[in-house]
Coordinates of C-alpha atoms in Angstrom, one line a residue:
M44 CA -36.9 49.3 27.5
E45 CA -35.4 52.6 28.7
Q46 CA -33.0 54.5 26.4
I47 CA -29.4 53.4 26.9
F48 CA -27.7 56.2 25.1
D49 CA -28.6 59.5 23.5
Q50 CA -27.3 60.1 20.0
N51 CA -24.2 62.0 21.2
R52 CA -22.8 59.3 23.4
L53 CA -21.4 56.9 20.9
A54 CA -17.7 57.1 19.8
S55 CA -17.1 59.8 17.3
T56 CA -15.3 57.6 14.8
F57 CA -15.8 53.8 14.9
P58 CA -18.1 52.8 17.7
I59 CA -17.6 49.0 17.1
G60 CA -14.6 47.8 19.1
Y61 CA -14.1 44.1 19.1
V62 CA -16.0 40.9 18.3
S63 CA -16.0 37.7 20.4
L64 CA -16.6 34.4 18.6
N65 CA -17.2 30.8 19.7
I66 CA -15.0 28.5 17.7
T67 CA -14.2 24.7 17.8
N68 CA -10.4 24.5 17.3
M69 CA -8.1 27.1 18.7
E70 CA -5.0 26.2 16.7
K71 CA -6.8 26.3 13.4
S72 CA -8.6 29.5 14.3
I73 CA -5.4 31.2 15.4
D74 CA -3.7 30.1 12.2
F75 CA -6.5 31.7 10.2
Y76 CA -6.7 35.0 12.0
H77 CA -2.9 35.3 12.4
S78 CA -1.4 33.7 9.4
I79 CA -4.2 34.4 6.8
I80 CA -5.7 37.6 8.1
G81 CA -2.5 39.0 9.6
L82 CA -3.7 39.9 13.1
H83 CA -1.2 39.9 16.1
V84 CA -1.7 37.3 18.7
L85 CA -2.0 39.4 21.9
L86 CA -2.9 36.6 24.3
K87 CA -3.4 32.9 24.1
S88 CA -4.6 30.3 26.7
E89 CA -6.1 26.9 26.4
R90 CA -9.6 28.2 25.9
F91 CA -9.2 31.9 24.8
A92 CA -7.2 33.9 22.4
V93 CA -7.2 37.7 21.7
L94 CA -6.0 39.0 18.4
G95 CA -5.8 42.5 16.9
T96 CA -3.3 45.3 16.2
I97 CA -0.4 45.8 18.5
T98 CA -2.5 48.2 20.6
E99 CA -6.1 47.2 20.1
P100 CA -7.9 43.8 20.4
L101 CA -10.2 43.1 17.5
I102 CA -11.1 39.4 17.8
I103 CA -11.7 37.3 20.9
L104 CA -11.8 33.6 20.3
A105 CA -13.4 31.3 22.8
R106 CA -13.0 27.5 22.3
E107 CA -16.2 25.6 23.0
E108 CA -15.6 21.8 23.5
K109 CA -19.3 21.1 22.9
A110 CA -19.9 23.8 20.4
I111 CA -22.9 23.2 18.1
Q112 CA -23.8 24.5 14.7
R113 CA -26.3 27.2 14.6
K114 CA -29.6 26.4 12.9
S115 CA -30.0 27.9 9.4
N116 CA -32.7 30.3 10.6
A117 CA -31.1 31.2 14.0
T118 CA -30.1 34.7 14.8
G119 CA -26.4 35.7 15.2
I120 CA -23.7 37.0 13.1
D121 CA -23.8 37.2 9.3
H122 CA -20.3 38.5 9.0
L123 CA -17.8 40.9 10.5
A124 CA -15.6 43.3 8.5
I125 CA -12.0 44.1 9.2
L126 CA -11.3 47.6 7.7
A127 CA -8.0 48.2 6.0
P128 CA -6.9 51.8 5.4
N129 CA -6.6 51.8 1.6
R130 CA -6.5 49.7 -1.6
I131 CA -2.8 49.0 -1.3
E132 CA -3.4 47.4 2.2
L133 CA -6.4 45.5 0.8
A134 CA -4.1 44.1 -1.9
R135 CA -1.6 43.1 0.7
H136 CA -4.3 41.0 2.3
L137 CA -5.1 39.4 -1.0
G138 CA -1.4 38.5 -1.6
R139 CA -1.2 37.0 1.8
I140 CA -4.3 34.9 1.2
L141 CA -3.1 33.7 -2.2
E142 CA 0.4 32.9 -0.8
R143 CA -1.2 30.5 1.6
N144 CA -3.6 29.1 -1.0
Y145 CA -6.7 29.9 1.2
P146 CA -10.0 29.8 -0.6
I147 CA -11.7 33.1 -1.3
R148 CA -15.5 33.4 -1.3
M149 CA -15.9 36.6 -3.3
I150 CA -14.2 39.8 -4.3
T151 CA -16.6 42.7 -4.9
N152 CA -17.1 46.4 -5.2
H153 CA -20.0 47.7 -3.1
G154 CA -20.0 51.3 -4.4
V155 CA -18.7 52.7 -1.2
N156 CA -16.0 50.1 -0.5
E157 CA -14.1 47.2 -1.9
S158 CA -14.1 43.8 -0.2
I159 CA -12.6 40.3 0.0
Y160 CA -14.8 37.6 1.6
L161 CA -13.6 34.3 3.1
N162 CA -14.7 31.9 5.7
D163 CA -12.8 31.1 8.9
P164 CA -12.3 27.4 9.8
D165 CA -15.7 27.3 11.5
G166 CA -17.5 28.8 8.5
I167 CA -17.9 32.3 10.0
L168 CA -17.9 34.8 7.1
I169 CA -15.1 37.4 7.3
E170 CA -14.9 40.5 5.1
I171 CA -11.7 42.4 4.6
T172 CA -12.6 45.8 3.2
R173 CA -11.4 49.3 2.5
D174 CA -13.5 52.4 2.1
F175 CA -13.4 54.8 -0.9
T176 CA -12.0 58.3 -0.2
S177 CA -14.3 61.3 -0.8
E178 CA -12.5 61.9 -4.1
E179 CA -13.0 58.4 -5.2
L180 CA -16.7 58.5 -4.4
V181 CA -17.1 61.5 -6.8
L182 CA -15.0 60.0 -9.6
H183 CA -16.0 56.4 -9.0
R184 CA -16.5 54.0 -11.8
P185 CA -17.8 50.6 -10.6
L186 CA -15.5 47.7 -11.2
S187 CA -16.6 44.2 -11.9
S188 CA -15.4 41.6 -9.5
Q189 CA -13.0 40.3 -12.1
E190 CA -11.6 43.8 -12.8
L191 CA -11.2 44.5 -9.0
A192 CA -9.5 41.2 -8.4
Q193 CA -7.0 41.9 -11.2
K194 CA -6.2 45.4 -9.9
L195 CA -5.7 44.0 -6.4
L196 CA -3.6 41.1 -7.7
D197 CA -1.4 43.5 -9.8
L198 CA -0.9 45.6 -6.7
S199 CA -0.1 42.6 -4.5
H200 CA 2.7 41.5 -6.8
Q201 CA 4.4 44.9 -6.1
L202 CA 4.4 44.4 -2.3
Q203 CA 6.5 42.4 0.1
S204 CA 4.0 40.4 2.2
N205 CA 6.4 38.1 4.1
S206 CA 5.8 39.7 7.4
P207 CA 4.0 37.5 9.9
E208 CA 1.6 40.3 10.8
I209 CA 0.3 43.1 8.6
A210 CA -2.4 44.4 11.0
T211 CA -1.4 48.1 11.6
N212 CA -4.2 50.6 11.2
R213 CA -6.9 47.9 11.2
K214 CA -10.2 48.1 13.0
I215 CA -13.6 46.5 13.0
G216 CA -15.4 48.3 10.2
H217 CA -18.8 46.9 10.7
V218 CA -20.8 43.9 11.9
L219 CA -23.8 42.5 10.0
L220 CA -26.3 40.6 12.2
K221 CA -29.1 38.1 11.6
V222 CA -32.2 39.2 13.6
S223 CA -35.7 37.7 14.0
D224 CA -37.7 40.9 13.7
L225 CA -36.5 43.9 11.7
S226 CA -38.7 46.5 13.4
Q227 CA -37.7 45.5 16.9
A228 CA -34.0 45.5 15.9
E229 CA -34.3 49.0 14.4
Q230 CA -36.0 50.3 17.4
F231 CA -33.3 48.9 19.7
Y232 CA -30.3 50.1 17.7
V233 CA -31.8 53.5 16.7
R234 CA -34.0 54.5 19.6
D235 CA -32.2 52.8 22.5
L236 CA -28.6 52.9 21.4
G237 CA -28.6 56.1 19.3
F238 CA -27.5 54.9 15.9
Q239 CA -29.0 56.6 12.8
V240 CA -30.5 54.7 9.8
S241 CA -28.2 55.1 6.8
M242 CA -29.9 52.7 4.4
R243 CA -32.9 50.4 4.1
I244 CA -33.3 47.6 1.5
P245 CA -35.9 44.8 1.5
G246 CA -35.4 42.7 4.6
A247 CA -32.4 44.7 6.0
V248 CA -31.5 48.0 7.7
F249 CA -28.1 49.6 8.0
V250 CA -27.2 52.0 10.7
S251 CA -24.2 54.2 11.6
F252 CA -23.0 57.0 13.8
G253 CA -22.3 60.2 11.8
D254 CA -22.3 60.0 8.0
Y255 CA -20.5 56.7 7.6
H256 CA -22.2 54.2 5.3
H257 CA -22.8 51.7 8.1
H258 CA -21.2 50.5 11.3
L259 CA -24.0 47.9 11.9
G260 CA -26.5 46.1 9.7
F261 CA -29.2 43.6 10.5
H262 CA -31.4 41.5 8.3
V263 CA -34.1 38.8 8.3
W264 CA -33.3 37.2 5.0
E265 CA -32.9 33.8 6.6
S266 CA -33.7 34.4 10.2
R267 CA -37.2 36.0 10.3
G268 CA -38.9 34.6 13.4
G269 CA -35.8 32.5 14.1
Q270 CA -34.8 31.5 17.6
R271 CA -31.8 32.6 19.7
P272 CA -29.0 30.1 19.4
D273 CA -27.6 28.2 22.3
I274 CA -24.9 30.1 24.2
S275 CA -22.3 27.5 23.1
A276 CA -23.2 27.7 19.4
I277 CA -20.5 28.5 16.9
G278 CA -20.4 32.2 15.9
L279 CA -21.1 35.4 17.7
R280 CA -20.8 35.6 21.5
Y281 CA -20.9 39.3 21.7
F282 CA -19.4 42.5 20.2
S283 CA -18.5 45.8 21.8
I284 CA -19.9 49.3 21.3
T285 CA -17.9 52.3 22.6
A286 CA -19.8 55.0 24.3
P287 CA -17.2 57.4 25.9
N288 CA -19.7 60.0 27.1
D289 CA -22.2 57.8 28.8
E290 CA -22.3 58.9 32.4
A291 CA -24.0 55.7 33.6
L292 CA -21.1 53.6 32.2
L293 CA -18.5 55.9 33.7
E294 CA -20.1 55.4 37.1
S295 CA -20.6 51.6 36.7
P296 CA -18.4 49.6 39.1
S297 CA -17.5 47.1 36.4
D298 CA -17.0 49.9 33.8
F299 CA -19.2 48.2 31.2
R300 CA -22.7 46.9 30.6
F301 CA -23.7 43.7 28.9
V302 CA -27.1 43.6 27.1
R303 CA -28.8 41.6 24.4
D304 CA -30.7 43.0 21.4
P305 CA -34.2 41.7 20.8
A306 CA -32.8 38.8 18.7
G307 CA -30.4 37.8 21.5
N308 CA -27.2 39.1 20.1
G309 CA -24.8 40.0 22.9
I310 CA -23.4 43.5 23.2
V311 CA -20.7 44.9 25.6
M312 CA -21.0 48.6 26.1
S313 CA -17.9 50.4 27.4
P314 CA -16.7 53.9 27.7
H315 CA -13.3 52.9 26.4
A316 CA -12.3 52.6 22.7
A317 CA -9.4 50.3 23.7
I318 CA -8.9 48.0 26.6
H319 CA -6.0 45.9 27.6
H320 CA -6.4 42.3 26.3
E321 CA -5.8 40.8 29.8
E322 CA -8.7 42.9 31.2
L323 CA -10.9 41.6 28.4
L324 CA -10.7 38.0 29.7
D325 CA -11.5 39.1 33.2
M326 CA -14.5 41.0 31.8
D327 CA -15.4 37.9 29.8
Q328 CA -15.9 35.8 33.0
I329 CA -18.4 38.4 34.3
I330 CA -20.2 38.4 31.0
L331 CA -20.5 34.7 31.0
E332 CA -22.1 34.8 34.4
R333 CA -24.6 37.4 33.3
S334 CA -25.3 36.4 29.7
N335 CA -27.9 33.6 30.3
S336 CA -30.0 35.8 32.7
I337 CA -30.2 39.0 30.6
E338 CA -33.4 39.5 28.6
N339 CA -34.7 42.5 26.8

């Protein structure tokens, strides 16, 4: 496969723009991403919804009437991370979740960030996270999950979290993917898309642009040799990568490209960091027409 980007063509800050998910029940999913996570509802129709900050879409929901569960060893999304700007805002998320009595999977300190994990109504794993500052990284003392949970809980009690939305300064921090072949995935994301390897652990590779800990990760812990899921399967439809300096994209009549990685995960590559949410749904129709025929 020819190289799609060189290493200087990705966005200079966060190259991941938005994530599109197949879901089964629109009302339940909107309630989760709006009421529990705190995202603004930017657009809603019978089959689609777009949620995000006031200015940027982060999540596109697509209701599939005949959605099927992915097989346990299928490729697709492991989780997506919504990045909050600091610990206070992470605590605001925790307070919101607890107010609504929504179950939490885990609260943990990863050494470079602190995170809350929970599942959406279809079981898709969502991480809400905040990164350590450079000063915190130098002085950092790892907290146990219990210690971190207590700190966030104490902070949340000091905050007013009655607002229906809290999603200012939020973005997609990273996406973790399930792939079938680790070497093929690394070649695609590093050689073809221009990411750099930031960390390797057994069965997984994490990549980033610049010196960030990771914008993308991919693993074979459950999916080694696994098959691509059906296009209507619950979970990932595609995610976007911003490449503002790619001349081929700027000259493209549709202003974006749709490709699949070797594991079948869909990717929209666009020169724009933000796009109007109504344009997203127009673009989505084109993607649906192309998605079954594209192979790498």
